[in-house]
């Protein structure tokens, strides 16, 4: 079975997603990933939009600072990137997002399959109580379900937290790579996200994005 894994944070950058597939620790990160049992790259990817928005909250174990989450109830649209992967790869990516060892996915795979069915039917399903354990289906692409992970609670229920520079820079590179946006549009998009708005001065975001795209 194939699904579209929809990334709206740092995994919009293909090189960042590759650490989830192949394992290892990305430059600037603080976490080593076990990788997927099937490390093949996605067969396709495409820029997409999801109804709702992105916010930053919590504390990232990989980067420090706030983590990106998706809330379909926020106004506007969220820029994202869809990767065509197998359900087994999707489950292993989910396990790593949820800080579960991928070796435990023998039990997680049927649970993920059931959650996928529930999310496709109703738009949302829950895999567990922790971060990135809510599964959302924002629609289909070419008849194949699009699926993403987020926090169980909405943006209005948690305090927002600014993301770390390395993390925000990687998101900026992902927006440029997947959507082809220039610096100005990326800055406009990011500075409107809760957690960046009020936490990062716009001129600092401009400098960070320009540097991130220059060193990409």
mmCIF file of C-alpha atoms in Angstrom:
data_model
loop_
_atom_site.group_PDB
_atom_site.id
_atom_site.type_symbol
_atom_site.label_atom_id
_atom_site.label_comp_id
_atom_site.label_asym_id
_atom_site.label_seq_id
_atom_site.Cartn_x
_atom_site.Cartn_y
_atom_site.Cartn_z
ATOM 1 C CA UNK A 1 0.000 0.000 0.000
ATOM 2 C CA UNK A 2 1.232 3.487 -0.888
ATOM 3 C CA UNK A 3 0.457 6.718 0.976
ATOM 4 C CA UNK A 4 1.545 10.323 0.690
ATOM 5 C CA UNK A 5 3.527 11.344 3.767
ATOM 6 C CA UNK A 6 2.921 15.082 4.039
ATOM 7 C CA UNK A 7 5.732 17.037 5.721
ATOM 8 C CA UNK A 8 5.218 20.643 6.831
ATOM 9 C CA UNK A 9 8.336 21.131 8.994
ATOM 10 C CA UNK A 10 11.985 20.318 8.439
ATOM 11 C CA UNK A 11 11.171 17.158 6.461
ATOM 12 C CA UNK A 12 10.095 19.348 3.550
ATOM 13 C CA UNK A 13 13.821 19.292 2.820
ATOM 14 C CA UNK A 14 14.542 15.979 1.083
ATOM 15 C CA UNK A 15 18.014 15.711 2.626
ATOM 16 C CA UNK A 16 16.444 16.017 6.082
ATOM 17 C CA UNK A 17 13.905 13.266 5.367
ATOM 18 C CA UNK A 18 16.803 11.077 4.214
ATOM 19 C CA UNK A 19 18.008 10.897 7.840
ATOM 20 C CA UNK A 20 14.669 9.324 8.775
ATOM 21 C CA UNK A 21 15.047 6.850 5.921
ATOM 22 C CA UNK A 22 18.746 5.990 6.237
ATOM 23 C CA UNK A 23 19.416 6.757 9.901
ATOM 24 C CA UNK A 24 22.098 8.886 11.512
ATOM 25 C CA UNK A 25 22.336 12.392 12.981
ATOM 26 C CA UNK A 26 21.820 15.428 10.706
ATOM 27 C CA UNK A 27 24.250 18.371 10.916
ATOM 28 C CA UNK A 28 23.275 20.681 13.754
ATOM 29 C CA UNK A 29 20.918 18.116 15.269
ATOM 30 C CA UNK A 30 21.031 16.474 18.685
ATOM 31 C CA UNK A 31 19.330 13.203 17.850
ATOM 32 C CA UNK A 32 20.466 10.046 16.030
ATOM 33 C CA UNK A 33 17.737 8.332 14.015
ATOM 34 C CA UNK A 34 17.576 4.544 13.593
ATOM 35 C CA UNK A 35 16.215 4.901 10.053
ATOM 36 C CA UNK A 36 13.600 2.890 8.187
ATOM 37 C CA UNK A 37 13.880 -0.818 7.521
ATOM 38 C CA UNK A 38 13.263 0.076 3.870
ATOM 39 C CA UNK A 39 15.574 3.062 3.220
ATOM 40 C CA UNK A 40 14.636 3.577 -0.421
ATOM 41 C CA UNK A 41 13.849 7.211 -1.290
ATOM 42 C CA UNK A 42 10.233 8.207 -1.971
ATOM 43 C CA UNK A 43 9.124 7.342 -5.478
ATOM 44 C CA UNK A 44 7.713 10.853 -5.964
ATOM 45 C CA UNK A 45 7.294 14.163 -4.194
ATOM 46 C CA UNK A 46 5.168 17.237 -4.834
ATOM 47 C CA UNK A 47 4.504 20.633 -3.239
ATOM 48 C CA UNK A 48 1.063 20.717 -1.625
ATOM 49 C CA UNK A 49 -1.131 22.940 0.513
ATOM 50 C CA UNK A 50 -3.231 21.895 3.483
ATOM 51 C CA UNK A 51 -6.158 23.836 4.957
ATOM 52 C CA UNK A 52 -5.159 25.311 8.308
ATOM 53 C CA UNK A 53 -1.811 26.457 9.612
ATOM 54 C CA UNK A 54 1.472 25.660 11.354
ATOM 55 C CA UNK A 55 2.458 26.681 14.872
ATOM 56 C CA UNK A 56 5.517 26.102 17.056
ATOM 57 C CA UNK A 57 5.291 24.736 20.603
ATOM 58 C CA UNK A 58 6.923 22.346 23.075
ATOM 59 C CA UNK A 59 10.626 21.547 23.216
ATOM 60 C CA UNK A 60 12.408 19.757 20.399
ATOM 61 C CA UNK A 61 14.692 16.930 21.435
ATOM 62 C CA UNK A 62 16.420 17.165 18.071
ATOM 63 C CA UNK A 63 16.986 20.930 17.795
ATOM 64 C CA UNK A 64 15.855 22.576 21.074
ATOM 65 C CA UNK A 65 13.239 25.321 20.813
ATOM 66 C CA UNK A 66 9.692 24.910 19.578
ATOM 67 C CA UNK A 67 8.559 22.123 17.251
ATOM 68 C CA UNK A 68 6.331 22.618 14.200
ATOM 69 C CA UNK A 69 2.795 21.261 14.490
ATOM 70 C CA UNK A 70 -0.156 21.379 12.120
ATOM 71 C CA UNK A 71 -3.598 22.603 13.171
ATOM 72 C CA UNK A 72 -6.288 22.251 10.475
ATOM 73 C CA UNK A 73 -8.467 24.698 12.427
ATOM 74 C CA UNK A 74 -6.058 27.622 12.096
ATOM 75 C CA UNK A 75 -6.981 30.178 9.414
ATOM 76 C CA UNK A 76 -5.314 30.069 6.024
ATOM 77 C CA UNK A 77 -3.281 27.322 4.366
ATOM 78 C CA UNK A 78 -0.137 25.444 5.336
ATOM 79 C CA UNK A 79 2.618 24.905 2.779
ATOM 80 C CA UNK A 80 3.868 21.318 2.755
ATOM 81 C CA UNK A 81 5.541 18.627 0.671
ATOM 82 C CA UNK A 82 4.025 15.233 -0.073
ATOM 83 C CA UNK A 83 6.265 12.163 -0.448
ATOM 84 C CA UNK A 84 4.955 8.924 -1.930
ATOM 85 C CA UNK A 85 6.081 6.103 0.388
ATOM 86 C CA UNK A 86 4.969 2.625 1.374
ATOM 87 C CA UNK A 87 2.805 2.112 4.444
ATOM 88 C CA UNK A 88 5.763 0.325 6.059
ATOM 89 C CA UNK A 89 8.022 3.354 5.496
ATOM 90 C CA UNK A 90 5.284 5.643 6.760
ATOM 91 C CA UNK A 91 4.998 3.543 9.908
ATOM 92 C CA UNK A 92 8.765 3.668 10.518
ATOM 93 C CA UNK A 93 8.777 7.442 10.020
ATOM 94 C CA UNK A 94 5.863 7.648 12.460
ATOM 95 C CA UNK A 95 7.744 5.548 15.010
ATOM 96 C CA UNK A 96 10.735 7.893 14.836
ATOM 97 C CA UNK A 97 8.528 10.987 15.108
ATOM 98 C CA UNK A 98 6.936 9.443 18.213
ATOM 99 C CA UNK A 99 10.341 8.477 19.677
ATOM 100 C CA UNK A 100 9.539 4.778 19.442
ATOM 101 C CA UNK A 101 12.227 2.346 18.247
ATOM 102 C CA UNK A 102 11.479 1.228 14.709
ATOM 103 C CA UNK A 103 12.000 -2.356 15.882
ATOM 104 C CA UNK A 104 8.719 -2.019 17.767
ATOM 105 C CA UNK A 105 6.730 -1.359 14.597
ATOM 106 C CA UNK A 106 5.603 -4.983 14.289
ATOM 107 C CA UNK A 107 2.945 -3.906 16.766
ATOM 108 C CA UNK A 108 2.717 -0.366 15.418
ATOM 109 C CA UNK A 109 2.104 -1.378 11.789
ATOM 110 C CA UNK A 110 -1.419 -2.816 12.279
ATOM 111 C CA UNK A 111 -2.217 0.095 14.603
ATOM 112 C CA UNK A 112 -1.005 2.537 11.962
ATOM 113 C CA UNK A 113 -2.988 0.728 9.278
ATOM 114 C CA UNK A 114 -6.131 0.976 11.382
ATOM 115 C CA UNK A 115 -5.414 4.645 12.142
ATOM 116 C CA UNK A 116 -4.895 5.348 8.435
ATOM 117 C CA UNK A 117 -8.287 3.805 7.663
ATOM 118 C CA UNK A 118 -9.890 5.867 10.440
ATOM 119 C CA UNK A 119 -8.144 9.074 9.352
ATOM 120 C CA UNK A 120 -9.177 8.589 5.726
ATOM 121 C CA UNK A 121 -12.764 7.973 6.821
ATOM 122 C CA UNK A 122 -13.081 10.829 9.318
ATOM 123 C CA UNK A 123 -10.099 13.102 8.656
ATOM 124 C CA UNK A 124 -8.329 12.352 11.947
ATOM 125 C CA UNK A 125 -7.226 9.441 14.150
ATOM 126 C CA UNK A 126 -5.040 9.045 17.230
ATOM 127 C CA UNK A 127 -2.071 6.694 17.594
ATOM 128 C CA UNK A 128 -1.230 7.753 21.161
ATOM 129 C CA UNK A 129 -1.210 10.644 23.648
ATOM 130 C CA UNK A 130 2.212 12.093 22.828
ATOM 131 C CA UNK A 131 3.487 14.627 20.340
ATOM 132 C CA UNK A 132 3.080 13.763 16.661
ATOM 133 C CA UNK A 133 0.680 10.948 17.597
ATOM 134 C CA UNK A 134 -2.411 12.460 15.970
ATOM 135 C CA UNK A 135 -2.825 11.345 12.365
ATOM 136 C CA UNK A 136 -4.561 13.764 9.976
ATOM 137 C CA UNK A 137 -5.741 13.094 6.426
ATOM 138 C CA UNK A 138 -6.125 16.430 4.608
ATOM 139 C CA UNK A 139 -7.324 14.733 1.406
ATOM 140 C CA UNK A 140 -6.144 12.604 -1.480
ATOM 141 C CA UNK A 141 -3.715 13.121 -4.323
ATOM 142 C CA UNK A 142 -4.061 11.011 -7.464
ATOM 143 C CA UNK A 143 -6.487 8.836 -5.490
ATOM 144 C CA UNK A 144 -3.906 8.070 -2.768
ATOM 145 C CA UNK A 145 -4.492 9.304 0.811
ATOM 146 C CA UNK A 146 -2.361 12.161 2.109
ATOM 147 C CA UNK A 147 -1.341 11.724 5.751
ATOM 148 C CA UNK A 148 0.547 13.811 8.276
ATOM 149 C CA UNK A 149 1.306 13.759 12.003
ATOM 150 C CA UNK A 150 0.642 16.473 14.545
ATOM 151 C CA UNK A 151 -0.006 17.030 18.246
ATOM 152 C CA UNK A 152 -3.319 15.906 19.736
ATOM 153 C CA UNK A 153 -4.112 19.399 21.028
ATOM 154 C CA UNK A 154 -4.873 22.492 18.889
ATOM 155 C CA UNK A 155 -2.692 25.584 18.694
ATOM 156 C CA UNK A 156 -5.008 27.440 21.080
ATOM 157 C CA UNK A 157 -4.451 24.893 23.877
ATOM 158 C CA UNK A 158 -0.666 25.222 24.295
ATOM 159 C CA UNK A 159 1.869 28.025 24.819
ATOM 160 C CA UNK A 160 3.800 28.835 21.680
ATOM 161 C CA UNK A 161 7.598 28.640 21.632
ATOM 162 C CA UNK A 162 10.103 30.059 19.121
ATOM 163 C CA UNK A 163 11.954 27.445 17.054
ATOM 164 C CA UNK A 164 15.742 27.127 17.132
ATOM 165 C CA UNK A 165 17.729 28.802 14.313
ATOM 166 C CA UNK A 166 18.981 25.526 12.786
ATOM 167 C CA UNK A 167 15.443 24.129 12.697
ATOM 168 C CA UNK A 168 13.880 27.271 11.228
ATOM 169 C CA UNK A 169 16.641 27.472 8.640
ATOM 170 C CA UNK A 170 16.000 23.890 7.573
ATOM 171 C CA UNK A 171 12.285 24.627 7.188
ATOM 172 C CA UNK A 172 13.196 27.644 5.062
ATOM 173 C CA UNK A 173 15.372 25.460 2.826
ATOM 174 C CA UNK A 174 12.533 22.957 2.531
ATOM 175 C CA UNK A 175 10.090 25.681 1.448
ATOM 176 C CA UNK A 176 12.582 26.891 -1.152
ATOM 177 C CA UNK A 177 13.332 23.394 -2.438
ATOM 178 C CA UNK A 178 9.743 22.145 -2.594
ATOM 179 C CA UNK A 179 7.806 25.303 -3.507
ATOM 180 C CA UNK A 180 10.550 27.314 -5.214
ATOM 181 C CA UNK A 181 9.921 30.363 -3.029
ATOM 182 C CA UNK A 182 12.403 33.259 -2.834
ATOM 183 C CA UNK A 183 13.629 34.712 0.450
ATOM 184 C CA UNK A 184 10.897 37.352 0.693
ATOM 185 C CA UNK A 185 8.008 34.903 0.399
ATOM 186 C CA UNK A 186 9.559 32.446 2.856
ATOM 187 C CA UNK A 187 10.074 35.240 5.389
ATOM 188 C CA UNK A 188 6.494 36.452 4.958
ATOM 189 C CA UNK A 189 5.182 32.926 5.488
ATOM 190 C CA UNK A 190 7.336 32.061 8.508
ATOM 191 C CA UNK A 191 6.898 35.336 10.375
ATOM 192 C CA UNK A 192 3.130 34.770 10.411
ATOM 193 C CA UNK A 193 3.397 31.386 12.180
ATOM 194 C CA UNK A 194 2.536 31.353 15.912
ATOM 195 C CA UNK A 195 5.787 30.820 17.788
ATOM 196 C CA UNK A 196 7.815 32.685 15.174
ATOM 197 C CA UNK A 197 5.483 35.686 15.362
ATOM 198 C CA UNK A 198 6.353 37.379 18.633
ATOM 199 C CA UNK A 199 9.384 35.156 19.150
ATOM 200 C CA UNK A 200 11.579 36.077 16.200
ATOM 201 C CA UNK A 201 12.049 39.687 14.965
ATOM 202 C CA UNK A 202 11.258 39.861 11.220
ATOM 203 C CA UNK A 203 14.711 41.207 10.380
ATOM 204 C CA UNK A 204 16.313 38.244 12.187
ATOM 205 C CA UNK A 205 14.130 35.830 10.178
ATOM 206 C CA UNK A 206 15.178 37.605 6.975
ATOM 207 C CA UNK A 207 18.875 37.222 7.809
ATOM 208 C CA UNK A 208 18.448 33.583 8.815
ATOM 209 C CA UNK A 209 16.485 32.651 5.670
ATOM 210 C CA UNK A 210 18.925 34.452 3.375
ATOM 211 C CA UNK A 211 21.850 32.642 4.995
ATOM 212 C CA UNK A 212 20.061 29.287 4.889
ATOM 213 C CA UNK A 213 19.395 29.580 1.158
ATOM 214 C CA UNK A 214 22.909 30.816 0.448
ATOM 215 C CA UNK A 215 24.499 27.831 2.192
ATOM 216 C CA UNK A 216 21.980 25.298 0.803
#
